[in-house]
Coordinates of C-alpha atoms in Angstrom, one line a residue:
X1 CA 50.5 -69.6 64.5
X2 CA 52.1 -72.1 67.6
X3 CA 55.4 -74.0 66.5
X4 CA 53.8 -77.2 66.6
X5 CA 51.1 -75.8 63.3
X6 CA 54.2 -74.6 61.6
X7 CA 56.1 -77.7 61.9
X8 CA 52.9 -79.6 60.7
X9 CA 52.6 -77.2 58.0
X10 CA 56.1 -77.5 56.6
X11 CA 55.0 -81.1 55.3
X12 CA 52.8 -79.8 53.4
X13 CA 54.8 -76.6 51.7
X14 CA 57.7 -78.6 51.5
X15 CA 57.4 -82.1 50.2
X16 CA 57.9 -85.1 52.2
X17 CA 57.3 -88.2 49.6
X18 CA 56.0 -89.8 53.2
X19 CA 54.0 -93.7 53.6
X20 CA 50.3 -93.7 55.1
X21 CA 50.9 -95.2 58.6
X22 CA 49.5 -94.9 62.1
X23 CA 51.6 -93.8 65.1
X24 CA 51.9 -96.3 67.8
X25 CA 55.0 -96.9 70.0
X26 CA 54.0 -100.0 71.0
X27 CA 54.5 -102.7 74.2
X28 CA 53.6 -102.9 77.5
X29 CA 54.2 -99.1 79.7
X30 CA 55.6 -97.5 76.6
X31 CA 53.4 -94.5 76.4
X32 CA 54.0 -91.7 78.7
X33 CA 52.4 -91.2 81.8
X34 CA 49.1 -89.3 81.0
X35 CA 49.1 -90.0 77.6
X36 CA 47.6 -92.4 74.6
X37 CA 48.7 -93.6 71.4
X38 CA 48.0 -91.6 68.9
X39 CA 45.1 -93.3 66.1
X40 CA 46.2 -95.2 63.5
X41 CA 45.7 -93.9 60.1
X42 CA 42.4 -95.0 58.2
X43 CA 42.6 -98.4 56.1
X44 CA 46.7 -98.7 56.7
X45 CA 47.5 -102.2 57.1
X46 CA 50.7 -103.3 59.0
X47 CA 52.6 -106.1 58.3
X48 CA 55.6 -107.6 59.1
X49 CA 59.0 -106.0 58.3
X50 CA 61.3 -108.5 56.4
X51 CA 64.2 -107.7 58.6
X52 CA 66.7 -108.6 60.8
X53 CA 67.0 -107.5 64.5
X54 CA 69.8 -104.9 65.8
X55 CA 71.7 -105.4 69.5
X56 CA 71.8 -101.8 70.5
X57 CA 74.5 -100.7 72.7
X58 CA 74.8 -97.4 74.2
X59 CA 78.7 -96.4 75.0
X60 CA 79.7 -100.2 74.3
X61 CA 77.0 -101.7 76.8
X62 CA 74.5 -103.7 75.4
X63 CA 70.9 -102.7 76.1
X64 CA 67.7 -104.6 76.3
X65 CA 66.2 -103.1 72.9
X66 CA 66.5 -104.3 69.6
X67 CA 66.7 -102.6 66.3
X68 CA 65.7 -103.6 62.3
X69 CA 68.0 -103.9 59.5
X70 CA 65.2 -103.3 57.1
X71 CA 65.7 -101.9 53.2
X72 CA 69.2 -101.3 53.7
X73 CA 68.9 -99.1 57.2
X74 CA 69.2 -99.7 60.4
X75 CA 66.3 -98.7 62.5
X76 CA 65.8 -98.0 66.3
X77 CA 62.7 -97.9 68.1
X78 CA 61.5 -94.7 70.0
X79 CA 61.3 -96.2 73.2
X80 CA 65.0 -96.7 72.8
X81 CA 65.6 -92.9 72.6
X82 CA 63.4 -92.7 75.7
X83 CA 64.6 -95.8 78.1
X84 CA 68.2 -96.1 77.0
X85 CA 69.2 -92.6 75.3
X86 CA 68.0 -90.9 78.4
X87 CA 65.6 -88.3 75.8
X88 CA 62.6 -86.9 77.7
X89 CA 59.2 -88.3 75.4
X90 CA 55.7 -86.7 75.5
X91 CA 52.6 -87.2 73.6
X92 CA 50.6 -84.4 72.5
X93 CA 47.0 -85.8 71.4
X94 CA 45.2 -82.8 70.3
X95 CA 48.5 -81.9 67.6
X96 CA 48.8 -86.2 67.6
X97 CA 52.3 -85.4 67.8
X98 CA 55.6 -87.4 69.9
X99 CA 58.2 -85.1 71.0
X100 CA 61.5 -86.3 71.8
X101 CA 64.9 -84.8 73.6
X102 CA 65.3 -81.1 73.9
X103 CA 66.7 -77.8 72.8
X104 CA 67.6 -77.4 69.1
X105 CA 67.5 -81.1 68.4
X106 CA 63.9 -82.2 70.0
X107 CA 62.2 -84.2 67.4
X108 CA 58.7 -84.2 66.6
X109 CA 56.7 -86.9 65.0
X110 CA 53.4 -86.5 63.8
X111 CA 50.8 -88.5 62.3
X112 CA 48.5 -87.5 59.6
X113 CA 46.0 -88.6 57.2
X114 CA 49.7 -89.1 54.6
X115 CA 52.0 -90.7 57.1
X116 CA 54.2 -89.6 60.1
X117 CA 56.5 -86.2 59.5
X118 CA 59.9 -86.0 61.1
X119 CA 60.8 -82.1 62.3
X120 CA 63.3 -81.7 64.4
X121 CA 64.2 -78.0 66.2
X122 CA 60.7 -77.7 64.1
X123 CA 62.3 -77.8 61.1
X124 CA 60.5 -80.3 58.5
X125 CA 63.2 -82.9 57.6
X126 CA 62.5 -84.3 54.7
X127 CA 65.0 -87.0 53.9
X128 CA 63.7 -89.1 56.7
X129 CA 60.2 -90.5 58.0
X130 CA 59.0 -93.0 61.1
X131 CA 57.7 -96.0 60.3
X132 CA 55.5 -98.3 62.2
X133 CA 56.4 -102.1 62.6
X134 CA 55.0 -104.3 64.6
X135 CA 52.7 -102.0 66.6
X136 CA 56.2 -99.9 67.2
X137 CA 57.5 -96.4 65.9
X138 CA 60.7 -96.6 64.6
X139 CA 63.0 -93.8 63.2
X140 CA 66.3 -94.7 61.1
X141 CA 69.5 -94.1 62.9
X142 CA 71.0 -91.5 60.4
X143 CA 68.2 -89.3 61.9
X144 CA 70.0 -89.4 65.5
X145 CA 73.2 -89.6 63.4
X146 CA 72.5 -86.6 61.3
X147 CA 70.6 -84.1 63.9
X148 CA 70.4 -85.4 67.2
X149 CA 74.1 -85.4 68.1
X150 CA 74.8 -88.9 68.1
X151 CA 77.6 -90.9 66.5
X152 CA 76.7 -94.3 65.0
X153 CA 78.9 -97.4 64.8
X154 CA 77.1 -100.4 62.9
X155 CA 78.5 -103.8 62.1
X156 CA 77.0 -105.6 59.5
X157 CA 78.8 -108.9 60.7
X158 CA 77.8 -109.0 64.4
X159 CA 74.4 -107.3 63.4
X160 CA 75.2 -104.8 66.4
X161 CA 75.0 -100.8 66.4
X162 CA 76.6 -98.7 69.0
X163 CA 75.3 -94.8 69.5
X164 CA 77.4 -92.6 71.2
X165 CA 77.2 -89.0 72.2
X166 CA 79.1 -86.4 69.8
X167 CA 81.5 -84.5 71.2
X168 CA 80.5 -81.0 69.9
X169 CA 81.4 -77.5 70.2
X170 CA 81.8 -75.4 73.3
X171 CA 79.0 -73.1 72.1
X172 CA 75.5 -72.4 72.9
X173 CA 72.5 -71.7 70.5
X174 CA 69.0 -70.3 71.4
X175 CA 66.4 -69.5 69.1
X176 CA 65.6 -65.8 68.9
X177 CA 61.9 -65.5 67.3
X178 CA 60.6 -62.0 64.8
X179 CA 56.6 -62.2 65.1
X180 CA 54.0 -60.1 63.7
X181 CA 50.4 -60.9 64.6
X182 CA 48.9 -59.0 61.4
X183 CA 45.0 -59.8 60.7
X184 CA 45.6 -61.9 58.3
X185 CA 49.2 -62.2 57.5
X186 CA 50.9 -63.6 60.2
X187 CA 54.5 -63.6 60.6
X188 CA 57.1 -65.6 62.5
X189 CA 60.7 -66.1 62.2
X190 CA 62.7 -68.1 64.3
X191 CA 66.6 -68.1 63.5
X192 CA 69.6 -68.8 66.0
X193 CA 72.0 -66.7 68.1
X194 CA 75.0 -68.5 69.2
X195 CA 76.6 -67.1 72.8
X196 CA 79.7 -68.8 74.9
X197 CA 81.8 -68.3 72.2
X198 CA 86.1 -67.3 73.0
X199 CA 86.3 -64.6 70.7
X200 CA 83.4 -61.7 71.3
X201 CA 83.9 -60.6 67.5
X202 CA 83.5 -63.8 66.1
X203 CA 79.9 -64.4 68.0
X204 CA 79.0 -61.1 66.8
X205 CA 80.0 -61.9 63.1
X206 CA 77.8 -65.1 62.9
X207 CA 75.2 -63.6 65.0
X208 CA 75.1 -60.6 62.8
X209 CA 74.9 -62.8 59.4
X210 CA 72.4 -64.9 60.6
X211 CA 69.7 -61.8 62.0
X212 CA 70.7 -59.7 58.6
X213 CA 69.8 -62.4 56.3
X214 CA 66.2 -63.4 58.5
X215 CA 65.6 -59.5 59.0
X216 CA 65.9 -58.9 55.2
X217 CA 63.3 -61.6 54.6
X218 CA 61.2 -59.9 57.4
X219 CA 61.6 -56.6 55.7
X220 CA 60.2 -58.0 52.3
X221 CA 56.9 -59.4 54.3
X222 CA 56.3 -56.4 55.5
X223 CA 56.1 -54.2 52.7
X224 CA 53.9 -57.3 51.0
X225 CA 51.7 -57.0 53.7
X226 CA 51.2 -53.1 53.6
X227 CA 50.7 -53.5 49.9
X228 CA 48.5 -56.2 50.6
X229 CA 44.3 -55.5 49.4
X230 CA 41.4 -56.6 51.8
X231 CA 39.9 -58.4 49.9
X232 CA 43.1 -60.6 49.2
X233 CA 43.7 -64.9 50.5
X234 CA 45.2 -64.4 54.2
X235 CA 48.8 -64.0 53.8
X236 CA 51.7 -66.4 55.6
X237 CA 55.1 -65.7 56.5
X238 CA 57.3 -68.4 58.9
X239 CA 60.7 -69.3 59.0
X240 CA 62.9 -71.9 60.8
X241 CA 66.5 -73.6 61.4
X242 CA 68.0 -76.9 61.9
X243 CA 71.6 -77.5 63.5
X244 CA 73.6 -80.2 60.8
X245 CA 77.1 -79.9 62.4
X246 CA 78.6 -78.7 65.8
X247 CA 82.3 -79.8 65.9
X248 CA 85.9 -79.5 65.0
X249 CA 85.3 -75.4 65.7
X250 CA 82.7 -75.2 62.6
X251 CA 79.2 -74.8 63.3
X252 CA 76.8 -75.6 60.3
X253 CA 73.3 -75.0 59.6
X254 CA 70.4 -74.5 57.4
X255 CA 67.3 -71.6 57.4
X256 CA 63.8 -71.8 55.8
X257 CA 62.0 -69.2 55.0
X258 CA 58.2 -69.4 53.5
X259 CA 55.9 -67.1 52.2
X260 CA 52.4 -67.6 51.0
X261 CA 50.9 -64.4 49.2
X262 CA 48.0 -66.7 47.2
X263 CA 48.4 -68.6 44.2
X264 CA 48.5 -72.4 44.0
X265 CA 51.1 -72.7 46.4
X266 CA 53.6 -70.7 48.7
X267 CA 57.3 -70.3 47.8
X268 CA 60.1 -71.3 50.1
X269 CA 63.7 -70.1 51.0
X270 CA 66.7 -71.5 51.7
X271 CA 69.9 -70.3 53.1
X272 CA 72.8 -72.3 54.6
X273 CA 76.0 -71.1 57.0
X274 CA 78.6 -72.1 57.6
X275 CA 81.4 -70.5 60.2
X276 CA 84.3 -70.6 61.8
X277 CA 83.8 -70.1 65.4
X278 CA 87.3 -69.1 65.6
X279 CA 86.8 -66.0 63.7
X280 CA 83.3 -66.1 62.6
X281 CA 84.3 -65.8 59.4
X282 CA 80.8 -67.4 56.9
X283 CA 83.1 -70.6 55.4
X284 CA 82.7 -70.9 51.6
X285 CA 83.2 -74.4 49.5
X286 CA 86.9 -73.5 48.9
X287 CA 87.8 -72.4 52.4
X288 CA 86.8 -76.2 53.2
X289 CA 88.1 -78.0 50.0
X290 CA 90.9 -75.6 48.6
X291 CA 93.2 -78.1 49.5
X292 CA 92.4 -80.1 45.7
X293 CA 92.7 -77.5 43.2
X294 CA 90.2 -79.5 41.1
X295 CA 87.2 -79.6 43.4
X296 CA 84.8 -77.1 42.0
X297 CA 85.6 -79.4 38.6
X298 CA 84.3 -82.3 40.5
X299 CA 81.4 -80.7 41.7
X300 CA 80.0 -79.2 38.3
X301 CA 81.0 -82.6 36.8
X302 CA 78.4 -84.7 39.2
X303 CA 76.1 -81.9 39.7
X304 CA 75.8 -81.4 36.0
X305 CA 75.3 -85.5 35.3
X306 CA 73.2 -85.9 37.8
X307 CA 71.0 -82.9 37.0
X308 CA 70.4 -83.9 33.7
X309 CA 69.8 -87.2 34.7
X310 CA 67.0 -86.3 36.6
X311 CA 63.0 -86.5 35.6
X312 CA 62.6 -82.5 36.9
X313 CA 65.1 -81.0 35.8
X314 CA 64.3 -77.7 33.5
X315 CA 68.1 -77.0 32.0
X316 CA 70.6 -74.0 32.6
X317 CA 73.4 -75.1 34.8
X318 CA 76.6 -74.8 33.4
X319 CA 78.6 -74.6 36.8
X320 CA 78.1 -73.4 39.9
X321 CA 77.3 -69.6 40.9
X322 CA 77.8 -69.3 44.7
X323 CA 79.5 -71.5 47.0
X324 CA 77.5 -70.7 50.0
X325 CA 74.3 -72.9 49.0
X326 CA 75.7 -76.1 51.0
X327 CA 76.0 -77.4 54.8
X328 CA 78.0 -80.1 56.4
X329 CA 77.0 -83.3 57.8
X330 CA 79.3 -85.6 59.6
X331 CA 81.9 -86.7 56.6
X332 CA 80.0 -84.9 54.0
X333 CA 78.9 -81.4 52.0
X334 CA 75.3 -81.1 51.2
X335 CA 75.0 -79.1 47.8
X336 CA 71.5 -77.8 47.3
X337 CA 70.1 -75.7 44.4
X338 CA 66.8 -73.3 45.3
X339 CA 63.4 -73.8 44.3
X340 CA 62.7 -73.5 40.3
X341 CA 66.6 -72.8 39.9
X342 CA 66.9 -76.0 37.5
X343 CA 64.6 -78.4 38.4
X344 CA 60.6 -78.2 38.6
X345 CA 58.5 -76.8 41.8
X346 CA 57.5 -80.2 43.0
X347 CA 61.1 -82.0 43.3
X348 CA 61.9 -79.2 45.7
X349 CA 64.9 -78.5 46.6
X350 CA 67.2 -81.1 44.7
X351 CA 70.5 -82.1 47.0
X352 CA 74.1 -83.5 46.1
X353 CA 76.1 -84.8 48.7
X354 CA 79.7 -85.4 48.6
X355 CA 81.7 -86.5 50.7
X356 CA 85.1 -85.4 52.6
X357 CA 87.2 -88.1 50.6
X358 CA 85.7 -87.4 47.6
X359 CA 86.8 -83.8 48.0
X360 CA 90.6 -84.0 49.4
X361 CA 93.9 -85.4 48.9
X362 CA 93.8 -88.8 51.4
X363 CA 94.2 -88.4 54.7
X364 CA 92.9 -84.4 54.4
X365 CA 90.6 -82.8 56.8
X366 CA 88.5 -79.5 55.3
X367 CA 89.1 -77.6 58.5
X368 CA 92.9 -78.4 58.8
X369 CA 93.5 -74.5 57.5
X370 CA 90.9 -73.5 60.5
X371 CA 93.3 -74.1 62.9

């Protein structure tokens, strides 16, 4: 299975709640050399965005592009990420797929018969989609602000959003791949290995947590495989990461893992860490929020209310069981819940975030007892 299938395929095990649309980036010499526009989607009709324009500004300087304000989010144009961000853009036709930047935040769009997916590092993200406007392919800024490693600045006054670049951690991540080529049952993993770090024993420690917890999951698919009869569906193991935070020494991220032994659908995985590159000690919600004696209060309180409140959800929670099923995202904690835990297959898995203030005492930072 290539990376590109499996990023493809996430869409489909993992819900995206994604618009019909075609995949144009539209304008004269947009399209990279050597490559075409990707086909518009059957029967989609595109219209006119009621919207505002955006002055984007890199580092304070204003640029040629424009932006929407559109349904409450500001939106920038791929060929922004390209011209002014300085982010490498290719077009795959065969996979009808747009990748954008590099390393663990290249992006992928792709267009299908449902819409256009958003994976970035391959990792389906399902919060956000690409929308086409105007004959142009634009992705919301929280995308580049959530994942990419930019920081946003909008102004809803002067209509005008700065991006700047993040400064982020003095560390480097690769992606380190487990892959079985069974007949059949396929397997791949891919997870992340962090080097560059000051402390030897601290890289080990997060390196170690992350390969244990991928290696255990690789363990299981292989004894379901050697259990596995001939005459059984063909089986399907993959697994992937996404980065959500790289700064102030803490290093957050999330880890997918799916299986598909036949039945109506597959079942997913989902693991979150988040460490201390310090000490590579695996950061709980206290270690983060311990400064407000009343936070895990807080957190049942909304998570309960909002549970209940919610079309999919199948009862039991009364509070929460683990504090490792969250990640960070600039300002916030992402709380997430597994698959079937209390809500129903198809709503996935549900998220809560909160964020810093919410949490802490004013003026408090969650990593002021890292230092």
């Amino acid at each position: 299975m290539t990376k590109n299938s499996t990023s493809k395929n996430n869409a489909r095990r993992w819900g995206a709640g994604i618009l019909a649309a075609g995949l144009l980036l539209g304008g004269t010499g947009i399209f990279p050399s050597g490559t075409e526009a990707a086909p518009a989607a059957a029967q989609t009709k595109v219209s006119k965005p009621a919207a505002s324009l955006v002055v984007l500004k890199v580092n304070g300087k204003i640029t040629s592009q424009t932006g929407l304000f559109k349904d409450g989010k500001v939106w920038v144009p791929v060929a922004f990420m390209r011209d002014s961000l300085g982010l490498p853009l290719s077009y795959d036709k065969a996979e009808k797929t747009y990748t954008i930047g590099t390393g663990t935040a290249q992006t992928k769009l792709t267009t299908t018969d449902y819409g256009i997916t958003v994976s970035v590092n391959n990792y389906y993200i399902g919060e956000y989609e690409a929308q086409l406007w105007n004959n142009k392919l634009f992705v919301p800024v929280d995308l580049l602000n959530d994942y990419l490693g930019y920081k946003s600045d909008w102004s809803v006054a002067s209509g005008r959003l700065n991006l700047m670049k993040r400064a982020q951690n003095a560390v480097t991540i690769k992606t380190v791949s487990y892959v079985k080529d069974h007949k059949d049952a396929p397997v791949r993993l891919d997870y992340p290995q962090v080097s560059g770090l000051a402390s030897p024993e601290a890289e080990k420690a997060i390196n170690d947590t992350i390969k244990q917890t991928v290696m255990n999951f690789a363990a299981d698919a292989e004894d379901q495989i050697a259990k596995r009869a001939e005459d059984d569906r063909p089986y399907e193991f993959d697994g992937g990461y996404v980065i959500t935070y790289n700064q102030d020494g803490v290093l957050s991220l999330i880890t997918n893992q799916y299986e598909y032994t036949g039945g109506a659908h597959g079942m997913t995985y989902r693991n979150a860490f988040t460490f201390s590159l310090k000490d590579g000690k695996r950061l709980l919600l206290g270690d983060l929020f311990g400064a407000n004696p009343n936070y895990k209060k807080q957190l049942n309180a909304k998570l309960s209310k909002e549970l209940k409140a919610s079309g999919s959800y199948l009862g039991g929670f009364n509070g929460l069981n683990t504090e490792k099923y969250f990640y960070l995202k600039d300002g916030k904690a992402v709380l997430f819940f597994q698959l079937y835990d209390y809500t129903v297959y198809a709503a996935g898995f549900p998220e809560f975030t909160f964020s810093f203030k919410e949490l802490l005492p004013d003026g408090s930072s969650p990593f002021a007892a890292l230092k």
